[in-house]
Tab-separated table of C-alpha atoms in Angstrom:
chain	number	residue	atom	x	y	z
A	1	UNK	CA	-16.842	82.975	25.900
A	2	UNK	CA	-13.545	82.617	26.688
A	3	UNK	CA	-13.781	82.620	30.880
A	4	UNK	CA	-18.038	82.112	31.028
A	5	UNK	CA	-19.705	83.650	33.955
A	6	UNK	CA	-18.366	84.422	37.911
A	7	UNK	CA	-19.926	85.605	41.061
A	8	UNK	CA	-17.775	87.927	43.550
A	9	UNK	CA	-17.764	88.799	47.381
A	10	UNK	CA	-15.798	90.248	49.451
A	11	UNK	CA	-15.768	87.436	51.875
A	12	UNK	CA	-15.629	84.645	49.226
A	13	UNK	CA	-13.887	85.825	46.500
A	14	UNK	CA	-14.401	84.641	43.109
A	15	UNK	CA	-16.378	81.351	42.144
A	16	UNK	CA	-17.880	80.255	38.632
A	17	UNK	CA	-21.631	79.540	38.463
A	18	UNK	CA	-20.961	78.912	34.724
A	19	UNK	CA	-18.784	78.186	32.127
A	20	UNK	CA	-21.092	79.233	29.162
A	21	UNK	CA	-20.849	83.201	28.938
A	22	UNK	CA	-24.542	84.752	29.311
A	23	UNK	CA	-25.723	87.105	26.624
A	24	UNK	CA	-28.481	88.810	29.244
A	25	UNK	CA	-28.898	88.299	32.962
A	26	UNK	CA	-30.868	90.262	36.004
A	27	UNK	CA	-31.189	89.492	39.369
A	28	UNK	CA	-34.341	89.527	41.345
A	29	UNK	CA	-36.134	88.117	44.528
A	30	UNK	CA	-38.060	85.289	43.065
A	31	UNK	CA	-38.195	82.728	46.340
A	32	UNK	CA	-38.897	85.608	48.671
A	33	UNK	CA	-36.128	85.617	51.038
A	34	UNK	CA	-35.087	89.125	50.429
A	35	UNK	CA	-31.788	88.025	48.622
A	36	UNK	CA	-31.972	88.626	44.941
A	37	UNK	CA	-31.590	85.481	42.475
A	38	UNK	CA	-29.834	85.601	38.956
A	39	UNK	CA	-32.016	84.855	35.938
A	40	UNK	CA	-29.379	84.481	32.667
A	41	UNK	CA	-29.944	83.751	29.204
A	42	UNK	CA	-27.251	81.149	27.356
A	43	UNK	CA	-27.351	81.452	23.962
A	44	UNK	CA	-27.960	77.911	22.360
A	45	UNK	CA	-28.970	76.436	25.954
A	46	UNK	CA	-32.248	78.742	27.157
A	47	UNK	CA	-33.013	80.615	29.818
A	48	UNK	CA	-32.006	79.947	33.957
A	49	UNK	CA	-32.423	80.821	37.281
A	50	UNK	CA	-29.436	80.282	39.616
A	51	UNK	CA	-29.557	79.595	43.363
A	52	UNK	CA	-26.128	78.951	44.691
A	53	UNK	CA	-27.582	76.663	47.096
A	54	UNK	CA	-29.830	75.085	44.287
A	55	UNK	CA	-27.161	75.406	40.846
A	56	UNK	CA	-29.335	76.057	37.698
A	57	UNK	CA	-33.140	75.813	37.123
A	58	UNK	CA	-34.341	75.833	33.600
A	59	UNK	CA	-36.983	78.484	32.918
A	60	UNK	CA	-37.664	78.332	28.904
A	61	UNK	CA	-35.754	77.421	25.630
A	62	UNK	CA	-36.139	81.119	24.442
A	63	UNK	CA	-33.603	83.278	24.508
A	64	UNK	CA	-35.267	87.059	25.049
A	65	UNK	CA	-34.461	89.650	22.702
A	66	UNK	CA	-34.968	92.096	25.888
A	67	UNK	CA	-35.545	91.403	30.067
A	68	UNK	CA	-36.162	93.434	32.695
A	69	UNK	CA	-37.052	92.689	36.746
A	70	UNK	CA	-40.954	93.305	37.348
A	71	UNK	CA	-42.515	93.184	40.606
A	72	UNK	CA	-41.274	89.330	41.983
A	73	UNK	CA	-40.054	88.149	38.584
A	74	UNK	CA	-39.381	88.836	34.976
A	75	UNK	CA	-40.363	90.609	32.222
A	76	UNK	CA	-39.215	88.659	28.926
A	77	UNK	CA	-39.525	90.696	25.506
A	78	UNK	CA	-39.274	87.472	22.843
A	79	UNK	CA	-39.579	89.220	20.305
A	80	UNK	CA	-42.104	89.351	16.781
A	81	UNK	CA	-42.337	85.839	17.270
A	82	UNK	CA	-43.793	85.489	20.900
A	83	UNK	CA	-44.448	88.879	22.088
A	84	UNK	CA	-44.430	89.946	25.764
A	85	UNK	CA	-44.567	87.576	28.574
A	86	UNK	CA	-44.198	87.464	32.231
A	87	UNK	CA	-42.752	85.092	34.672
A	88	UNK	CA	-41.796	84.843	38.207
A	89	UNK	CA	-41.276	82.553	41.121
A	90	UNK	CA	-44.925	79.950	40.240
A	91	UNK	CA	-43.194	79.244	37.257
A	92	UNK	CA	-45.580	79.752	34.687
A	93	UNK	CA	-45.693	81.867	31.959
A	94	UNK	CA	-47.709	84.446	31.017
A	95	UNK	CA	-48.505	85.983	28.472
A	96	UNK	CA	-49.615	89.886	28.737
A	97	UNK	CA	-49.051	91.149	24.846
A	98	UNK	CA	-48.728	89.819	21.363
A	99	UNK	CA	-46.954	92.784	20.348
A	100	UNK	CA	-42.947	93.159	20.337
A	101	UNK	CA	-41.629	95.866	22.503
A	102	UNK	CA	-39.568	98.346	21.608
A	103	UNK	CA	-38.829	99.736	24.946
A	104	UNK	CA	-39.745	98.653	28.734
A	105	UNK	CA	-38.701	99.596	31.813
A	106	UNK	CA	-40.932	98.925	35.399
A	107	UNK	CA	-41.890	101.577	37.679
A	108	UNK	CA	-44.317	102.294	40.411
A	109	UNK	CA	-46.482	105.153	38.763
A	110	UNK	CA	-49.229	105.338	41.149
A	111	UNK	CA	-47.916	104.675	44.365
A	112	UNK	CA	-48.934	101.860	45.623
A	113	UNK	CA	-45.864	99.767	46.394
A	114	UNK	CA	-46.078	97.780	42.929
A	115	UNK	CA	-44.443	98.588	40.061
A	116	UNK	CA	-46.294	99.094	36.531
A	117	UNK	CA	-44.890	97.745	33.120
A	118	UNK	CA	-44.440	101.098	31.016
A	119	UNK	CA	-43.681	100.084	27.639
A	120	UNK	CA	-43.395	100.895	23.782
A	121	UNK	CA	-44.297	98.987	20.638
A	122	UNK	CA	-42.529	98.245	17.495
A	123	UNK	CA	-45.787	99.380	15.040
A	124	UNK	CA	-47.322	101.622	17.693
A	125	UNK	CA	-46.655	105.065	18.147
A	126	UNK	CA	-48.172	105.589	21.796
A	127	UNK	CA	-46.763	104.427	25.283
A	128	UNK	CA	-48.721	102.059	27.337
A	129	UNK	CA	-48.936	100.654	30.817
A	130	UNK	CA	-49.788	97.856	32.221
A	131	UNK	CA	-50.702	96.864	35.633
A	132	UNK	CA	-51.518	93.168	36.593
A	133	UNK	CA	-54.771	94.498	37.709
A	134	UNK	CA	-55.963	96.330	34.457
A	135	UNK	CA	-56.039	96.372	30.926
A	136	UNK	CA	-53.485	98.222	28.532
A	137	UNK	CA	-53.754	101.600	28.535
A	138	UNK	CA	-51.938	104.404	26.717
A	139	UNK	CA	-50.639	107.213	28.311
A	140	UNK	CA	-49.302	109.636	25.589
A	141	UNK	CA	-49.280	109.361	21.474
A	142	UNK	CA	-45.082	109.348	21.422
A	143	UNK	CA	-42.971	106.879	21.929
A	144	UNK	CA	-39.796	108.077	24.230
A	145	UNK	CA	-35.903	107.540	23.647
A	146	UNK	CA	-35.864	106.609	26.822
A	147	UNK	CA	-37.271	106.039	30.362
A	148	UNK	CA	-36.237	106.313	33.972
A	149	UNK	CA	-37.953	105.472	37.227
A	150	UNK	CA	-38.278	108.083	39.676
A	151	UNK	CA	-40.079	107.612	42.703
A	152	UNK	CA	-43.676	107.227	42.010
A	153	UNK	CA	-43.406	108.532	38.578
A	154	UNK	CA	-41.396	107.849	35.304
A	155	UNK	CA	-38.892	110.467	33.267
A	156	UNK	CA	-39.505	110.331	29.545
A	157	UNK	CA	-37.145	111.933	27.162
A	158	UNK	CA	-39.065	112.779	24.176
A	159	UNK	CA	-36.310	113.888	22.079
A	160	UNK	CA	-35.337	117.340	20.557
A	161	UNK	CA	-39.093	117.966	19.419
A	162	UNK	CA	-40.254	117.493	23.129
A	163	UNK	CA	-37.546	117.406	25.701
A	164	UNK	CA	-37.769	116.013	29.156
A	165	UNK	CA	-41.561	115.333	30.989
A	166	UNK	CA	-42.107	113.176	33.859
A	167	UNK	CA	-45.786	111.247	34.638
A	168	UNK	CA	-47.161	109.604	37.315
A	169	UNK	CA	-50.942	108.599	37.791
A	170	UNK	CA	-51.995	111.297	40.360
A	171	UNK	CA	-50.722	114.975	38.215
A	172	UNK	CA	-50.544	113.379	34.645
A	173	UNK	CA	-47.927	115.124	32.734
A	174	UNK	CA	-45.008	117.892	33.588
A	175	UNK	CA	-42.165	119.288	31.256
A	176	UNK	CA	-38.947	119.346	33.322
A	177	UNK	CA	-36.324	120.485	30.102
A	178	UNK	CA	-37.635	121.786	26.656
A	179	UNK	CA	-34.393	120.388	25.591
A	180	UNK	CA	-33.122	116.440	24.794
A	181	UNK	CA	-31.177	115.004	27.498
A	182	UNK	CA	-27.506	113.352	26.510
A	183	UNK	CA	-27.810	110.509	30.014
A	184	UNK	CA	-30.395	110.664	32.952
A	185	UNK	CA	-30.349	108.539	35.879
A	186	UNK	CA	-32.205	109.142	39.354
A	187	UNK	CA	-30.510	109.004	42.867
A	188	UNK	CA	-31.231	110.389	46.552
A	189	UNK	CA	-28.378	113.081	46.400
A	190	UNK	CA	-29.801	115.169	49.454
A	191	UNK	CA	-31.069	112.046	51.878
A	192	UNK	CA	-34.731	113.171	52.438
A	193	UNK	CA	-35.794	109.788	51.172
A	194	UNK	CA	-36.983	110.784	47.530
A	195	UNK	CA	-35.063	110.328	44.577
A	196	UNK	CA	-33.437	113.313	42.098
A	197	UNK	CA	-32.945	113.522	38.449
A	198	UNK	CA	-28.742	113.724	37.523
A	199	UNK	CA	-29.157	114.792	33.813
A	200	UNK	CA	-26.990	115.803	31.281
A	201	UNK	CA	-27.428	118.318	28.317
A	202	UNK	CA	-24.796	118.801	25.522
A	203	UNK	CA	-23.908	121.963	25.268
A	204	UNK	CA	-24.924	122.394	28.429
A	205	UNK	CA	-23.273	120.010	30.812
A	206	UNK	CA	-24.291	118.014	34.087
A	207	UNK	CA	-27.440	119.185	36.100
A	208	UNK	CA	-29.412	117.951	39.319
A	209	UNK	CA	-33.204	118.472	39.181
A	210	UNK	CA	-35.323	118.356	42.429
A	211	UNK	CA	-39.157	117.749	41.967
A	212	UNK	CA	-39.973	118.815	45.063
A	213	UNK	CA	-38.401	122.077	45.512
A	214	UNK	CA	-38.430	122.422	41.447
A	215	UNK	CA	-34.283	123.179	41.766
A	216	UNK	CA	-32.444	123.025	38.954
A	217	UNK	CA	-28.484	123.201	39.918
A	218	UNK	CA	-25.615	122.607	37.523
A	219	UNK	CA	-22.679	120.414	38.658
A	220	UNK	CA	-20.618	120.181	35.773
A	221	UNK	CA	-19.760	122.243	32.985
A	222	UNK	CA	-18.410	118.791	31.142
A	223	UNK	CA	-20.453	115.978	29.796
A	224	UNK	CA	-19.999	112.481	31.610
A	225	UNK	CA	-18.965	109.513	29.481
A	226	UNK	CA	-21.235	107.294	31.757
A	227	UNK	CA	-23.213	108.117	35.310
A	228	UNK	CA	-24.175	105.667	37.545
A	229	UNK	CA	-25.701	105.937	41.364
A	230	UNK	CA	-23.162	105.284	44.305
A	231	UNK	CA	-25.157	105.101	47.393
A	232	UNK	CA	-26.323	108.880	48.055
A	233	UNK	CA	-23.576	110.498	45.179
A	234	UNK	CA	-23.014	110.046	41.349
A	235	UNK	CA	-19.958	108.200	39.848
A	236	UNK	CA	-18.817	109.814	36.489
A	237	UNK	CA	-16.710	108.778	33.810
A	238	UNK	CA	-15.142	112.223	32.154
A	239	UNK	CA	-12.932	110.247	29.928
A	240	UNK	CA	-9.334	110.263	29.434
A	241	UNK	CA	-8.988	114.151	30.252
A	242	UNK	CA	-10.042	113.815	33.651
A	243	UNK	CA	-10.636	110.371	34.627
A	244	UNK	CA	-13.227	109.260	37.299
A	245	UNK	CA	-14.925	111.317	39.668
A	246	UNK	CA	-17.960	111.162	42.432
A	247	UNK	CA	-20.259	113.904	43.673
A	248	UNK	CA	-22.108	114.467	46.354
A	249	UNK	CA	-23.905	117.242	47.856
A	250	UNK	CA	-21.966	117.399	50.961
A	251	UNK	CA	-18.354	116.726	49.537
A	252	UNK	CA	-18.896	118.165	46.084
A	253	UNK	CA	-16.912	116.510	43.507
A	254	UNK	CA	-13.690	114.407	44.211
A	255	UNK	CA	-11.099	112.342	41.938
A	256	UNK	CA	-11.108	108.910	42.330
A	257	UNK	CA	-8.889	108.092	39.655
A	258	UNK	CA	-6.954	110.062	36.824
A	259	UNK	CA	-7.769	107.070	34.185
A	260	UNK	CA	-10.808	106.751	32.096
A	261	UNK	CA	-12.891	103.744	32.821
C-alpha cells in the first residue's frame, strides 16, 4: 500500500503501472502476440488487465478469492457466492461451476497442446477435470494437498495416508513416493525436453525423480526453505545456515549467496 505496484526491465528500469497495491495478479497472453499481459485484482476497485501500450482495462467488480492462467485467459475462483468462472481475451464471462474451489491448478493431461482445469471442491471429496470440450468428470475420490504440472500429466500429493501419484489421461494412475512430500516443483534438469520432479521429504531431504528412466537421485541431505525453477537448475533457499544455492546436473550445487532470502 505504501509504494502500489511497478514493472522492471533491464533496459527500462523501473516504472509504476499503479499506485493501488494488487492483492492477486498473473500474467498471460490474452491479445495473442506472444507477450504475456498482467491481469491484477485491486481490492475496493475490481479486477484489470494492463497493456502498457493500452494502461488499464476493467474486467469485473469482483475481486477473486483465487486465479490462475488457463489456456488464453483466466481462471477466476469467486468464491461461495459466484462459483467458478472463466474469462479470456472475448471478454465475456463464463461460467463453468457453481461450486467454490478449493484447489485449481491447469495442466495439459492428455496431450494435446491444451491445458485441462484440474480442480477440488469445498463440499466434495473427489478431484475433477474439466476440459472446454467435455463435461466434469472426476478422476479420483481424494482431494490432494497439492498439485503440480508435469508434462502431460499432473503430481498429486495425497498426504501421509497416500503419498505422491502422478495421472495423466493415457496410463491413469502411478505412485511415485509412499511418503508426503514437504515442496515439489517440476523443471527440465537434464535438457531432453521433458520436465523432472525436484521433491523434498522431511526426514529425508531433497530428491530428483525422472519418469522416464524411473530415477530417483538425492541431491540434498537438507530441506529447502523454498525451490523455484532457474532455467535448466533449481534455486534453493537453505535458510540462514547456508544461504542460497542452485543446482544443476552438470555443475552440481553452487553458493550464490551466504544470506537467507
Amino acid at each position: 500500500p505504501a509504494h502500489g505496484l511497478w514493472h522492471y526491465d533491464q533496459t527500462r528500469g523501473y516504472d509504476q503501472p499503479n499506485t493501488v497495491s494488487p492483492s492477486q495478479m498473473v500474467g498471460v497472453d490474452l491479445n495473442g502476440d506472444g507477450m504475456d499481459e498482467l491481469v491484477a485484482a485491486f481490492p475496493g476497485y475490481g479486477l484489470y488487465s494492463y497493456v502498457p501500450t493500452d494502461g488499464w482495462q476493467w474486467i469485473n467488480n469482483v475481486i477473486p478469492e483465487g486465479m490462475i492462467r488457463y489456456r488464453d485467459g483466466i481462471a477466476c475462483d469467486f468464491g461461495a457466492a459466484y462459483g467458478l468462472w472463466l474469462w479470456d481475451e472475448s471478454g465475456a464471462w463464463r461460467r463453468i461451476n457453481d461450486v467454490d474451489p478449493d484447489k485449481m491448478i491447469a495442466a495439459d493431461i492428455d496431450g494435446d497442446g491444451e491445458d485441462e482445469l484440474i480442480a477440488g471442491f469445498i463440499g466434495y471429496t473427489d478431484l475433477y477435470i474439466y476440459d472446454d470440450h467435455e463435461p466434469w468428470r472426476s478422476i479420483t475420490t481424494v482431494v490432494p494437498e497439492a498439485m503440480v504440472p508435469l508434462d502431460k500429466g499432473v503430481v498429486c500429493d495425497f498426504g501421509s495416508a497416500h503419498g505422491l501419484w502422478f495421472y495423466n489421461e493415457s496410463e491413469g494412475w502411478k505412485r511415485w513416493f509412499t511418503i508426503d512430500p514437504d515442496k515439489m516443483l517440476a523443471v527440465d534438469i537434464d535438457s531432453d525436453g521433458e520436465d523432472e520432479l525436484v521433491v523434498s521429504f522431511v526426514g529425508y531431504g531433497l530428491y530428483t525423480y525422472d519418469p522416464v528412466e524411473d530415477r530417483r537421485e538425492r541431491i540434498n541431505p537438507e530441506l529447502p526453505d523454498a525451490i523455484i525453477a532457474l532455467n535448466r537448475s533449481i534455486a534453493a533457499d537453505f535458510g540462514a545456515a547456508y544461504g542460497l544455492w542452485t543446482w544443476s546436473q552438470g555443475d552440481g550445487w553452487i553458493q550464490w549467496n551466504t544470506v537467507d532470502p
